[in-house]
Coordinates of C-alpha atoms in Angstrom, one line a residue:
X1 CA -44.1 -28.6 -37.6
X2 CA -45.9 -25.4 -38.6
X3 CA -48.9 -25.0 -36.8
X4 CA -52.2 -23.2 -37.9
X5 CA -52.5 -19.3 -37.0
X6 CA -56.0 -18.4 -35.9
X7 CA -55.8 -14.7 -37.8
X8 CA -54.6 -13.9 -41.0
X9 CA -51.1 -12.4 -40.5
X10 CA -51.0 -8.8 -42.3
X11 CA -49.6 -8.9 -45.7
X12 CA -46.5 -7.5 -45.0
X13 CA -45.5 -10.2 -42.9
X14 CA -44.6 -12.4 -45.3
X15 CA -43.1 -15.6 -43.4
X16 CA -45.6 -15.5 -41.1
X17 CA -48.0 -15.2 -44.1
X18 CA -46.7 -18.4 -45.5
X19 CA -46.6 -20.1 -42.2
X20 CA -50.2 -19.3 -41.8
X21 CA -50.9 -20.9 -45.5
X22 CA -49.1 -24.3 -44.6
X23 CA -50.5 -24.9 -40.9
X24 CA -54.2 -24.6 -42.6
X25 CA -53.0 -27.0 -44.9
X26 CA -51.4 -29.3 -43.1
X27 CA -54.8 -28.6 -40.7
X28 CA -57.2 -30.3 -43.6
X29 CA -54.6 -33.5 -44.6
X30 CA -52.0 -32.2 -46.0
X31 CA -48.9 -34.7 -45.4
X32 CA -46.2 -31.4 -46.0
X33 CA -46.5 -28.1 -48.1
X34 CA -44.4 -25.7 -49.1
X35 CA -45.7 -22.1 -49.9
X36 CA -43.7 -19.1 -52.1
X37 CA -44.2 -15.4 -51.7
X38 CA -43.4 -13.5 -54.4
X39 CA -43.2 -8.9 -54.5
X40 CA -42.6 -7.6 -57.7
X41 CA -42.5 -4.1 -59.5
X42 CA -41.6 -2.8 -62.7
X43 CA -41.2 0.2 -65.3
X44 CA -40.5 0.3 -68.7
X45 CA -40.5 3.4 -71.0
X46 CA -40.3 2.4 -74.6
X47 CA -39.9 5.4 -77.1
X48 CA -39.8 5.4 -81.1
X49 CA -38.8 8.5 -83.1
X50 CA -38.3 11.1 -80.6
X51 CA -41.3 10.5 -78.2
X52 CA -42.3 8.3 -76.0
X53 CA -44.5 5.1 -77.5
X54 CA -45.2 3.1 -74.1
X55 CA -44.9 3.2 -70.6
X56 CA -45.8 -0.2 -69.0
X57 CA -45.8 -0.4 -64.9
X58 CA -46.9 -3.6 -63.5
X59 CA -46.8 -4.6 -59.6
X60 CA -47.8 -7.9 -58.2
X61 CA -48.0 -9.9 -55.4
X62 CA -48.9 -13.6 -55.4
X63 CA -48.5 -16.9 -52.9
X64 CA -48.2 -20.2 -54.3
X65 CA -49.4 -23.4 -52.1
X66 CA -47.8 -27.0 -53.1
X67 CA -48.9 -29.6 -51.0
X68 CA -48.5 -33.2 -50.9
X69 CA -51.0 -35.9 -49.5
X70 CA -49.0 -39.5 -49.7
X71 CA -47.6 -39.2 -53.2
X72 CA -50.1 -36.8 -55.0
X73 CA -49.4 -33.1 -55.3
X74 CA -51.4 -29.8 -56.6
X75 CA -50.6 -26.4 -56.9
X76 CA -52.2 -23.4 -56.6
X77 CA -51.9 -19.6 -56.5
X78 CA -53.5 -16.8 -55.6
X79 CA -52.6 -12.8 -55.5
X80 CA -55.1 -11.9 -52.5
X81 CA -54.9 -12.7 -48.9
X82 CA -58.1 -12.0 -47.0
X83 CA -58.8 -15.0 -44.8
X84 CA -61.4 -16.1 -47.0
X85 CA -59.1 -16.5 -50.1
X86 CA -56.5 -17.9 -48.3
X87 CA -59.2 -20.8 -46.9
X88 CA -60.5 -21.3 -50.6
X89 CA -56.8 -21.3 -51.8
X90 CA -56.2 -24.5 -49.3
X91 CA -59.1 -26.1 -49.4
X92 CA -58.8 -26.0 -53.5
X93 CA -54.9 -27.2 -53.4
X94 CA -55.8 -29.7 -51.0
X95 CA -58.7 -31.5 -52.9
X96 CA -57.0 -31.3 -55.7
X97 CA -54.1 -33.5 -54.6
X98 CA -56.3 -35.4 -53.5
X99 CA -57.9 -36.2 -56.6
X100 CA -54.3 -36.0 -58.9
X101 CA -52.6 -39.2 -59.8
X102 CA -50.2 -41.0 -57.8
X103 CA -46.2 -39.5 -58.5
X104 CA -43.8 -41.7 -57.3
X105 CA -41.0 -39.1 -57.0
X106 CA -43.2 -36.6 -55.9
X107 CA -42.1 -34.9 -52.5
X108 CA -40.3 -32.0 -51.1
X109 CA -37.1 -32.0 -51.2
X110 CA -34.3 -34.3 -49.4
X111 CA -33.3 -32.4 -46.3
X112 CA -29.5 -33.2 -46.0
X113 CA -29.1 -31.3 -49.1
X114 CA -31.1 -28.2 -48.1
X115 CA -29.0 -24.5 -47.7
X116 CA -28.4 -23.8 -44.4
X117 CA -28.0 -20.2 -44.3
X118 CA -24.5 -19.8 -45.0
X119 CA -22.5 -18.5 -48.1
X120 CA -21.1 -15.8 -50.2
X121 CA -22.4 -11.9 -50.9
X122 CA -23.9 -12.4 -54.2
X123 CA -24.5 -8.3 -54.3
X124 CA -27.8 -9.2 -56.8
X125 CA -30.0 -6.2 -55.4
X126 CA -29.4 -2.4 -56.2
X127 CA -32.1 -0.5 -54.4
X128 CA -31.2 2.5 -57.2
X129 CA -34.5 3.4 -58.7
X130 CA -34.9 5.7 -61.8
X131 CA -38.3 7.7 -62.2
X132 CA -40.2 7.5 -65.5
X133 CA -38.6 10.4 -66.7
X134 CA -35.5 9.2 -66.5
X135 CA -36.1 6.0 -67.9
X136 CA -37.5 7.9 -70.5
X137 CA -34.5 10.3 -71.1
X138 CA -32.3 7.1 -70.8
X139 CA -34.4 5.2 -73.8
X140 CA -34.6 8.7 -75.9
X141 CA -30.8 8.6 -75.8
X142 CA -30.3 5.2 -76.6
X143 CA -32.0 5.9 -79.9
X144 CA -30.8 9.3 -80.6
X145 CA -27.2 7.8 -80.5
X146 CA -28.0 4.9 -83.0
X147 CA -29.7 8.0 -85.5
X148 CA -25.7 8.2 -86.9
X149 CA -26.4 7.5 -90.9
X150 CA -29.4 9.2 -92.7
X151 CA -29.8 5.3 -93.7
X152 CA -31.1 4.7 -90.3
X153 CA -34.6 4.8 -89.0
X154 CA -35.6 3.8 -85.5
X155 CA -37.6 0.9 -85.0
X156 CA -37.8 1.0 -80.8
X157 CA -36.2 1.7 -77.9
X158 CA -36.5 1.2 -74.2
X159 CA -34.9 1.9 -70.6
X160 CA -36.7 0.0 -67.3
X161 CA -36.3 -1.9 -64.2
X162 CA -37.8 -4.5 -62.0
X163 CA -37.5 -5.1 -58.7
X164 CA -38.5 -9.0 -56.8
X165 CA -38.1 -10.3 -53.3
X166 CA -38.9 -13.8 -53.6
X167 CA -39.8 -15.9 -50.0
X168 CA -40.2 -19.9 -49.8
X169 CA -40.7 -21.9 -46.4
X170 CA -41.7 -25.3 -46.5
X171 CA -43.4 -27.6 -43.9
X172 CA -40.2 -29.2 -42.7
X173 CA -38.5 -26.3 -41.5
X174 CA -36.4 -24.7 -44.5
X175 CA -36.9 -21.2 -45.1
X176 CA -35.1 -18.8 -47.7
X177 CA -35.5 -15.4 -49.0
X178 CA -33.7 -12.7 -51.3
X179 CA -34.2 -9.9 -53.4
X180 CA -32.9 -8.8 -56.8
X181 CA -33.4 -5.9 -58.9
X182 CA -32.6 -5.4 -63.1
X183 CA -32.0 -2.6 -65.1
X184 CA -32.0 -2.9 -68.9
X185 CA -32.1 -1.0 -71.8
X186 CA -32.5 -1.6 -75.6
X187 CA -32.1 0.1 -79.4
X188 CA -33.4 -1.4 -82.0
X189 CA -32.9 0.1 -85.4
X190 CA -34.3 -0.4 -89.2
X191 CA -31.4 0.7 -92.1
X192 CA -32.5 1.2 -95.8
X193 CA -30.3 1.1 -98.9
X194 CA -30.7 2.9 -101.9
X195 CA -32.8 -0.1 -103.6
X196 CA -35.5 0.0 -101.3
X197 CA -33.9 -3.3 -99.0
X198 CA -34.3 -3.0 -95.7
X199 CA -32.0 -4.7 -92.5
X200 CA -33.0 -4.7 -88.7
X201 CA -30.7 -5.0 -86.0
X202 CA -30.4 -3.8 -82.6
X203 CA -28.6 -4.2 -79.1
X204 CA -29.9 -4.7 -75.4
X205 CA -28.4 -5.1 -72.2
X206 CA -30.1 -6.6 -68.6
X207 CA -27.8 -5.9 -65.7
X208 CA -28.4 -6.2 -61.5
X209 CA -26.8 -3.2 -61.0
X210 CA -27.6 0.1 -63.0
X211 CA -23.9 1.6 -62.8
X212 CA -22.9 -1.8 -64.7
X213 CA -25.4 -0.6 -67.5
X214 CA -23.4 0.6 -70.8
X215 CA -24.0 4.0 -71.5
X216 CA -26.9 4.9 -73.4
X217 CA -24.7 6.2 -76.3
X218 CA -22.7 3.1 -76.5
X219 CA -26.2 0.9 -77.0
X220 CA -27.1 3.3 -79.4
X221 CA -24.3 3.1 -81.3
X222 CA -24.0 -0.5 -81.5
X223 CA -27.6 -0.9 -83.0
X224 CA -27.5 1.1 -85.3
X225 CA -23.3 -0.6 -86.7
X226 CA -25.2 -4.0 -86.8
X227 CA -28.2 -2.6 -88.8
X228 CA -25.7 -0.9 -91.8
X229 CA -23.5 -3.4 -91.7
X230 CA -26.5 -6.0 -92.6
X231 CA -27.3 -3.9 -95.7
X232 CA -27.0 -5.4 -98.9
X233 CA -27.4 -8.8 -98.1
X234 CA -28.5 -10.7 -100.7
X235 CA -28.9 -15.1 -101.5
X236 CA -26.0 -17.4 -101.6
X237 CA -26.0 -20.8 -103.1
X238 CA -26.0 -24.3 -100.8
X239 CA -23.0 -25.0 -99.7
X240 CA -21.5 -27.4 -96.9
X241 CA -18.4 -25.0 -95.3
X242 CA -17.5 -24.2 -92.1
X243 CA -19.6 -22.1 -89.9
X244 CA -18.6 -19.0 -87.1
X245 CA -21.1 -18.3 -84.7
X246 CA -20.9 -14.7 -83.1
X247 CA -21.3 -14.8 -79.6
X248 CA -25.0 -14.1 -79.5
X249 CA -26.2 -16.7 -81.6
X250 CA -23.5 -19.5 -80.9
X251 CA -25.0 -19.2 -76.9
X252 CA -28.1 -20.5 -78.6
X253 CA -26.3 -24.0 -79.4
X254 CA -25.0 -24.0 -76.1
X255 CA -28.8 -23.3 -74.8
X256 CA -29.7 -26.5 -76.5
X257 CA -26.9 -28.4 -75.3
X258 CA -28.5 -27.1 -70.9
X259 CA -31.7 -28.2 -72.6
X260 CA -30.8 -31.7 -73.8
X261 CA -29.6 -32.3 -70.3
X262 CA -32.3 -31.6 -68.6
X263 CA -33.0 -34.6 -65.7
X264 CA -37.0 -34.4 -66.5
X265 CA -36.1 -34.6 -70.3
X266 CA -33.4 -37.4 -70.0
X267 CA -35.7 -39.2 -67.4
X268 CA -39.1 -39.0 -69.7
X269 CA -36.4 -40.4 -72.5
X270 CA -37.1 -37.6 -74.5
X271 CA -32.9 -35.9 -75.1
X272 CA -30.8 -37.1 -77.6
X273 CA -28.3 -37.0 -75.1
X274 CA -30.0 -39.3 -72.3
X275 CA -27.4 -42.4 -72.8
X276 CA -24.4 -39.9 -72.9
X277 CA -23.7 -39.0 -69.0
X278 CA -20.0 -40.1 -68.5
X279 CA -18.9 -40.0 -72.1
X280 CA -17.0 -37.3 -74.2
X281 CA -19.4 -34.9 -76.2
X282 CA -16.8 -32.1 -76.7
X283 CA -13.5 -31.6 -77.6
X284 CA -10.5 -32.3 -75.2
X285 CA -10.0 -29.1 -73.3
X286 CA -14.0 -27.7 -73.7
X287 CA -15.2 -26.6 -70.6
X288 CA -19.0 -25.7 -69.9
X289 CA -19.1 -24.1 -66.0
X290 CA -22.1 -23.5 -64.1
X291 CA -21.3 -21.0 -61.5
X292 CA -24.3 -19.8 -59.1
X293 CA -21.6 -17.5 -56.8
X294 CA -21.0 -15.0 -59.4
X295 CA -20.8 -11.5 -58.3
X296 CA -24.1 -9.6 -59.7
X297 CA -24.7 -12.3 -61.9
X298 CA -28.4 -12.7 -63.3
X299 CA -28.9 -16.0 -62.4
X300 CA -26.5 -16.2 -59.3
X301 CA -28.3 -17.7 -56.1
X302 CA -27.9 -19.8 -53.0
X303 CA -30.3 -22.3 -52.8
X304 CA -32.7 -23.1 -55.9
X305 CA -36.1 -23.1 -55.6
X306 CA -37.1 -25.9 -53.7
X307 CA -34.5 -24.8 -51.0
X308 CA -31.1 -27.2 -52.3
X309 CA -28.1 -25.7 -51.6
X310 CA -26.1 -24.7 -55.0
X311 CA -22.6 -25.3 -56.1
X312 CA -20.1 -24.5 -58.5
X313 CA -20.7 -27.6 -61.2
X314 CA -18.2 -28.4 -64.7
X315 CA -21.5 -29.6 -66.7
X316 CA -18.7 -30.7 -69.8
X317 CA -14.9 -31.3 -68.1
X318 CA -12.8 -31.7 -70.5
X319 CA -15.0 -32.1 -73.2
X320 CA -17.1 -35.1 -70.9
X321 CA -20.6 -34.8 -69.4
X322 CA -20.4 -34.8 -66.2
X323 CA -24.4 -34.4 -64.7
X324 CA -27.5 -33.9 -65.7
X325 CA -29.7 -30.1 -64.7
X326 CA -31.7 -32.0 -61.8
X327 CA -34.5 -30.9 -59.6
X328 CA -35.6 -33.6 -56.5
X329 CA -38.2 -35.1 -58.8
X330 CA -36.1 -35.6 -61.8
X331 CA -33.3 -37.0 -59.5
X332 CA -35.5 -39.4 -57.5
X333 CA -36.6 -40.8 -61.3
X334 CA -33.1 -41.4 -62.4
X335 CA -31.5 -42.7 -59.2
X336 CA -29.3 -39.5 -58.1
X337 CA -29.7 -36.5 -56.0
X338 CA -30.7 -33.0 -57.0
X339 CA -28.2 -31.1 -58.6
X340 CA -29.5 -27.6 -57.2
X341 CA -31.3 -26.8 -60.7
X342 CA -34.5 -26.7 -59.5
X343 CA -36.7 -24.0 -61.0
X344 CA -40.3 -22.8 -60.7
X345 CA -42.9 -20.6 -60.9
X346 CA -45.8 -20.0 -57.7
X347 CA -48.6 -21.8 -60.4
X348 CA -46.6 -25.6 -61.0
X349 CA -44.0 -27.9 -59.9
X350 CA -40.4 -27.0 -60.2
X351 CA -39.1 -27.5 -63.7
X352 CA -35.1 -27.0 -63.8
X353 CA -32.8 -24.3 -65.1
X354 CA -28.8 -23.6 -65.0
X355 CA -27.8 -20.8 -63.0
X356 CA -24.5 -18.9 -64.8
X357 CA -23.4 -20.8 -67.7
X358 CA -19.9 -20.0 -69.5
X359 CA -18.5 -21.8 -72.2
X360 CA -14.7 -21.4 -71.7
X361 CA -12.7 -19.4 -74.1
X362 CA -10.5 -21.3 -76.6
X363 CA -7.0 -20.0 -77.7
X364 CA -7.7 -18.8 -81.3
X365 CA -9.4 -15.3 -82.0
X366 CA -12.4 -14.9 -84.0
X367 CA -10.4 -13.5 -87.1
X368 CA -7.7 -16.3 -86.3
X369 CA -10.6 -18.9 -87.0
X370 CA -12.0 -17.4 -89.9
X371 CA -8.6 -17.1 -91.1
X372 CA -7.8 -21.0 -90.7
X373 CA -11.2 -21.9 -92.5
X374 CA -10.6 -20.1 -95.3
X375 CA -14.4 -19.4 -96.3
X376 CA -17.8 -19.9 -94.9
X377 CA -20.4 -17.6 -93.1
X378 CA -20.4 -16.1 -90.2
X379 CA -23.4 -16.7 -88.4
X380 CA -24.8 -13.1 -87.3
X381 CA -28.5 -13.8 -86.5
X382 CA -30.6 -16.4 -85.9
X383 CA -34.6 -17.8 -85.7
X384 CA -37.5 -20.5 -86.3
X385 CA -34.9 -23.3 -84.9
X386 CA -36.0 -27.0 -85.5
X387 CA -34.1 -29.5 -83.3
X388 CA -35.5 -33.5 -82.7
X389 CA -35.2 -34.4 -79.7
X390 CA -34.9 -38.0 -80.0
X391 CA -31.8 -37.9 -82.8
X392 CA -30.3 -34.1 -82.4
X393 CA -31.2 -33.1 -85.9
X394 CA -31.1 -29.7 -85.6
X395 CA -31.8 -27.0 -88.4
X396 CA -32.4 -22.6 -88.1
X397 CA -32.9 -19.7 -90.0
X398 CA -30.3 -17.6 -90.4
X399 CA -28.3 -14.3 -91.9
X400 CA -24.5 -13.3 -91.1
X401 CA -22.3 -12.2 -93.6
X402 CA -20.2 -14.2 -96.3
X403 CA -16.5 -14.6 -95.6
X404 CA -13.1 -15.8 -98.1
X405 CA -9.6 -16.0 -97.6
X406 CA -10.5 -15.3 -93.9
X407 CA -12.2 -11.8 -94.8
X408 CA -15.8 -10.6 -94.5
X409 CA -17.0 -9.8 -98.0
X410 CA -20.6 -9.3 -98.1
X411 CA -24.0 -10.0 -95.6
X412 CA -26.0 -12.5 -96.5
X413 CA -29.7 -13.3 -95.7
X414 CA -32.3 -15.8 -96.0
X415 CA -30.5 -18.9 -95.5
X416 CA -30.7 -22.0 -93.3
X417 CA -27.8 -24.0 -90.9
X418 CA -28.4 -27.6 -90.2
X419 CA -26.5 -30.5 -88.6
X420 CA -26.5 -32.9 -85.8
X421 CA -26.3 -31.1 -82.7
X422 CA -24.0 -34.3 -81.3
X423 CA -21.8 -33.6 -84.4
X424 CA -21.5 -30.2 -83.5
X425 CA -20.8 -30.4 -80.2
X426 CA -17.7 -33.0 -81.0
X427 CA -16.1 -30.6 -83.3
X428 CA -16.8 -27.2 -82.4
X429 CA -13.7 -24.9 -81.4
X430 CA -14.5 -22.0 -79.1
X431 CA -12.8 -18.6 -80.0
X432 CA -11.4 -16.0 -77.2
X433 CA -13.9 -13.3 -77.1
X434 CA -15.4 -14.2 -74.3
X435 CA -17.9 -11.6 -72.6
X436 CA -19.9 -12.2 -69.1
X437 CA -23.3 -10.8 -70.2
X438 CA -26.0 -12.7 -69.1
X439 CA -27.1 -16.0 -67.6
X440 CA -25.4 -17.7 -70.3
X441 CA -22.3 -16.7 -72.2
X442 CA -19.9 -18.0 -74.9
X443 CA -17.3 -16.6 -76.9
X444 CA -17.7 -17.1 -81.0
X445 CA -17.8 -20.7 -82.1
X446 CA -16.5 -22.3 -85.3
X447 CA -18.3 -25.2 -86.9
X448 CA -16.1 -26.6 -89.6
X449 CA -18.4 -28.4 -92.6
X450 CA -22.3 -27.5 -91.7
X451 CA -24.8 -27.5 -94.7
X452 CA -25.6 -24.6 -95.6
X453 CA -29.2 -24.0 -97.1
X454 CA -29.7 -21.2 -100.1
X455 CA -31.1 -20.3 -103.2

């Protein structure tokens, strides 16, 4: 047990900070707590037409206090730490549990399954820090390099970091810390045709390390090929034909599929999916992977955040769902353990989130596809998505570029992709061109037979 310090401990000592927080709760009733400490800093320099439009520096420090009296909980925060702040913050979090209504799988989480301090260098922290001016000189270059066609105009551009070292220690004895650090930079361009029409498009990248970053010149010029090649899209009739998803919007579908599996969403009743665990969603030979180990990844960790040791998990084997994303609320509800997805910020109770999700690569390239289905549209960009949660109607925005004989012939704009999202899932075929980006990545997806909404 954690006992109460007489003195406030000075900020800098974090852990014994957070000890301090949970012996006065556990002091005035509290049955166990857990308290976060979270350090962050950031700068971005955003720059449009040759000078520099923002510069946006933020640094914080907060604590967050959970605490649980039988089976009620609260949650509060705070971002000072004088001893009087730190007695309100407790005294508030306490009363308030004690006023909240009973949760039945409220609680921290089950100790057998906690991290024990062993595991792999995830190398997510690259103490390399660029100065203002050269975040600046870095987002000046990005758009300079995308300025390639008198056609193009920029819209925005931006270079920045952040930097976070995250703490939790909870009541029972776990205790976990780690820092991570992002660099990212962005172009985003506007191209104009003769006629007056106008196309945006753009490119951005988020990476741990900065020496992983693209070259400036290489985001630039990316930006600013999307944004010409958009011009002269124009209306298309309805149609039902098959559908290719570039990479960066078919991750979206993907990002529904994490999202219908979500234990708090399947244990409300509220996924389309929630009678599905066990059963085959996906082709033979689709794999969805979950990996928390990888190297620099941006979500790569080894504990989550109420302290459960991770693992490698196959969410789809084979085309079958094999687990729901559980936190040790969600998994109490529904009968199972926590999965290691828990996820949550120092103000509320976890929530859950996936770690690194891949979608494995199929055998067929994107041309290969396109060429197989003949004609349809390739899905390019997409927004304003509309999915029911109850039946998996799903429905989106969207603009890509028209495709026959299993060529690109013209963009197109202003047009809408709908389906079943548990349709989709059983007959989509995943292309080759699979890049590790992010914190989740597919390669191109082809949808044979989706309506098509148009003029």
């Amino acid at each position: 047990m954690l006992h109460t310090q007489t003195d406030t401990p000075a900020r800098t000592d974090s852990t014994a900070l957070l000890a301090h927080v949970i012996g006065l709760a556990q002091a005035q009733g509290a049955d166990a707590a857990e308290a976060v400490y979270s350090q962050s800093r950031s700068l971005t320099v955003g720059v449009r037409k040759g000078a520099v439009e923002t510069v946006e520096s933020d640094e914080a420090t907060d604590l967050g206090l959970r605490v649980f009296i039988g089976q009620k909980q609260a949650v509060v925060s705070v971002s000072e730490f004088s001893e009087r702040t730190l007695a309100r913050l407790v005294e508030r979090c306490v009363a308030m549990a004690r006023l909240a209504p009973d949760d039945a799988y409220a609680g921290l989480a089950d100790p057998a399954r906690l991290w024990r301090g062993d595991g792999v260098e995830l190398d997510i922290f690259d103490p390399t820090e660029l100065s203002a001016d050269a975040l600046r000189e870095r987002a000046l270059a990005c758009e300079a390099a995308g300025l390639i066609d008198p056609r193009l105009q920029s819209d925005a551009a931006s270079a920045g970091q952040s930097f976070t070292r995250w703490q939790l220690l909870t009541s029972d004895g776990f205790a976990g810390h780690h820092r991570t650090s992002l660099s990212f930079q962005s172009a985003r361009l506007i191209a104009t045709d003769e006629t007056g029409g106008m196309e945006r498009d753009g490119e951005g990248r988020s990476t741990r390390y900065l020496s992983d970053l693209p070259t400036p010149e290489a985001t630039g010029r990316m930006a600013a090929e999307r944004a010409l090649k958009a011009l002269g899209a124009r209306k298309i009739d309805s149609r039902t034909a098959p559908v290719l998803f570039e990479p960066r919007t078919a991750k979206s579908l993907i990002g529904l599929f994490l999202g219908a599996i979500s234990g708090p969403s399947v244990a409300r009743g509220s996924s389309y999916l929630k009678d599905r665990l066990g059963q085959r969603l996906f082709a033979p030979g689709v794999h969805i992977i979950d990996n928390p180990f990888r190297p620099r990844g941006l979500g790569s960790c080894l504990y989550d955040d109420e302290g459960v040791a991770v693992r490698e998990r196959a969410l789809i084997d084979d085309g079958i769902l094999t687990t729901w994303l559980l936190n040790s609320a969600a998994g109490r509800q529904l009968g199972m353990a926590s999965t290691g997805h828990a996820s949550r910020s120092l103000a509320h109770p976890a929530g859950v989130s996936a770690h690194n999700v891949t979608l494995s690569p199929g055998s067929r390239s994107p041309a290969d596809l396109m060429a197989a289905a003949g004609s349809g549209v390739l899905i390019t960009s997409m927004f304003g998505p509309s999915v029911n949660s109850d039946t998996g109607d799903w429905s989106a925005g969207a603009s890509g570029f028209v495709f026959e004989n299993g060529e690109l012939t013209h963009p197109v704009n202003e047009i809408t992709v709908a389906g079943n999202l548990i349709d989709i899932f059983a007959r989509l075929e995943p292309a080759s061109d699979l890049e590790i980006k992010g914190t989740l990545d597919t390669p191109s997806i082809l949808v044979d037979g989706l309506s098509i909404g148009g003029k």
